[in-house]
Phi, psi and omega in degrees: 000329151324306184293327170303304197303307185309297186320298219276289154000287189300319170324313199277330190288331221235014192278188186268349193082027184259326186270113164325170098113030188297314184289338181254359154281313156334305166282332177299300168325304180288333156316301169309301170291341189265309201298327175267014170259324182280324184296322176290313162322282193305330192282327194263347175072046185228045189261108195261084182296340200270340169295308197290319182289337182304311176306315179288306202284348167277340179280311185272321172308302186283347183269328168318310198288327185273337167291320183297295192301325179297329198274325164307283182304323162321299191294328183284336194264351184250302189320127158303150192299327173306359196244341185310293194314291175332306181284331166308291196301327158300330183293315163279347191286323210280319181299334180259015174074018195209053156297307174309331167263002160276324175281355167289293180309316196283328168309323175252008174280131183265347151316311188286014189274012166287325195300153177251154160308141198253166173289349172228043184291312162338319192289006173303314193286338173303322205292313174307303177287345145312303175313332193258343176279347169265321192266298182313339171277338181289337181293311174330297180313295156327313174290318180296313189304313217279325189258025173323309195290332178216075181311328152320329179282004193284340163296335190247346165281344182278324200281322184293331166312285163329303182283341170294320194299317181296301177311314180290331176294299186327302169301339177279312178308322180295297199290312179311305191302306181315342201229341183198072184313314200277334174292293196294337171306344182248340198266131182300348185278323159296005193242341191289340178292334184299315175269006165273339156322298176280002178269326187281328185288314193303324173263013155237348193326307173273014172264347164253112209270094187272167185274170190277333183268355143312315179285339162283334155305315201294305201292299193303308187276006179264327181276335178297300173339287185306335192268310210278305176307327174284346157291353207240286190280150159261100190299349203273335189248339187239354180260162008281252186076198182288348198287310195307335184299325171329275185295334161312288185311311176288313174300341174280341187287323176285321163267000155293312173300329160062188157286095191267004184039038167246143206278004169277345209272167183270347165312338193297309185281330189261330167262031177291176193281343187286315181274003141311312171291292181310327184272357164295318194255356203289349173274325175287333189278330172286323195283326173281330198283350180268326179277341154311301190302305178324286200311324185271342169261007186283289174326314169261021174060037202229167163239021183219130171285304183085165195302323187277314167330296176339299178311307166288326177301312200280330159325290190293309189291333180297306172306321178279316178292322186288309181291319179311302175312297218271319183259349167250300197266336166307291179303324172309322185284343176251010179269136184254127159246168170303146164311299153328318167288343172304288180314314186294281175354285181303314158323328185269310164314299183316323171273357165279323173312306202298306220271331195266341199262311201284334190286304163308339169288343196279297194299305174303336155314324172293327189254004169298146146276134178301151153300335206276004160265008176304126161097352188251201209276334185292307195243063182262022184036266188282308193304313185329330193288343196251321180262357186103162179280127165299183164302147185290135169220174187288142184319134170247146333286144179301158183303355179261355198241358192307330194274350186270355180273077183241162190258123199253082167302322202305338173286007182268184188261132189241144182227152167303160181241113184052232163251009169282154193282037174222148157278123161303127164246143182231131200291132177299165175202156190254350163207174168305128190274170179278331183205139172255139178218119190270119170265120184218148185159199151279149197328323185301324161313316193288334184298297185335316201301320163330315181288313195280330177311320183279335178281303174334307196297299206277010134242052184037068175246174164233141188238145176259125173252108166266105189195127162230113205293129176079024174219080167323154179272110182205176160280357188202161187277111196281338181255333173223113167292357166267345190283104190259331204271328179303292179315306186277359162288314209268328171291302180304321166299304178303323185276347158294316169307310189312311169274340160297318169068061176285149187304311200215150147220147169269142178213204193257136170256355177212164161224181186046036183272113201219164175286140208172309318316162186228009175300111182240164146264130192259176192282319191301327157325280206291324186315308196285338190275318192285353189280309198300303187324315184294334182269357160078025179250130170286163183240104180268115186261136189257119147312110204273154182270169203303168149237174209223157168262010189218152167289135175302301172308319200276310186283343167288314153317307170291314190254326179089167187268002174306146150065007168054060181273015186249007194256208179211139170305130174317286201280022152284331183234335182262125152299153172293332183240113174306137196297010169250354169316311204277358198252158171262108175254152173303151184295325170293026179249115175249151181261145168234103190276100173300313202308326170320321190227030168226013192224096161303191163338284182251353185226145177244070176293167191275319188248147162202134168068016190075006185243117164288127195286323165255167186240349166208232211255351195205008185236121184296122164322163172273305193312324159292335201270334174305318173310320185303314181331307164295335196250349170258000189291306189309322175279351175281312180316316170321289186296327180275314203119000203169000000 
């Protein structure tokens, strides 16, 4: 049965990617194998947790360390500098077996939207497995302690516990998947039910006398269901939730089918000699295949592998897996070490990986361009549109830090607003401010705050940020009609503005500035301005910046700065007359036409004054926004009134 389980894992690890739910089957089988081992050990009264964890360290860390160190070396050589910070963070998380939580945090972090698929992203499933392998033996030991006076009840106690975990975790998984699927995908507790199902299977698989014919049927239904799953479900968008029941139940059926010794049994597909060979190297193959795949695509500067490339990736991955198995796993498997030594060697291995990541991080820091010259003669930024371009110099922000060039109002004094999942953040000041200016809207306004901060300091103002990603200040949700939280947020912000009575409000005047042009001033914007007019609060409405069909920093990296291949013609995105010019807007609104400060007469460049204008496909860099301050100061001061 163990051989069949291993073969089933291999089937998913080496599939062509069309089989959805491979991770779910992996967790099912992990729960099946571990629970069976723990139950038998507890029944014998020999549940040695220290030795069990020691074996886990000896089994996992040597190969994982080799792969992570190899990935650091290859990544530093092949990955573009823009991807270095993300990769270093994820390698650190992987070494500590919390990569799933790193990815879960990024899934709900709007500023992490530029993260790409990393070379160690596949370690998230191993992280969850290790967390389970640490916690579940403790739980079984506690259950065994409770049942020590009635050992015959151990099986019932384990069953009840696993049933409770199954129901609670599956319910949580379904609920969170419905409300926040990206977070649910990497959350440990949304996957716990899959381990629990495997554990229940281990406890009961030998207690129900299925006939050979029934087991043959189970095996075929399971295998065919797993294959069909890949053609029907998109695991990246609907898992875990209800959808994950499909592959896990199919995997359970395959295990229930077992080795039937029937020539018609499905197990014959899973225990071929080739599968047994791959089973011997399955763990290092799992570790190597993803870094090889990602680095192959990076080296070829392509988003797809293709048939020939796919064969090359598989071949290289298998070779590396065989070498790792032969020269790392096999020798260490025969080395006798104490449990204490195993922990010490494990700590040393983790330390080496963390040190390698720190060295890479230090090297990345050395490539960053100091920003103290921002706004000066070499890096004038927006001022170059008036004064002319300076002599070319290394870009600010540097490629290695461009995706980190966000404005962080979260460092201000922040408090939750009503019952919505966003904060209002107030800029700390040393003395009572002359004016209080509230900036409300989406992440474009958050980046624009970098232009307002120097002006606020110069004039003793205090800025207040009421900001929510993908939620412009409107009476409806402009980006997603079904985003009720955005509507609730904007309603709560209006109430807060009425309470705070700021001296002015800064918000967006337009949205959706794309080629076409498609720029618009939605009715919901104007309705909010009218509400502020009723409160006698001035509004500075800022025309939005362009959105591109590509990642601008990546385009600059690929094509360089000569002749501005990554910019866009001004008249392709901005009509000569802004959309609000023909509308009936309340008298409390003053407009700031940002088009004049991100474009010249004919072109909206990717680089202005040696400063990169965009940090992705639509957000201004904080660096460039900062250089806007001196060129828009007079208009802002006039609008705010002081």
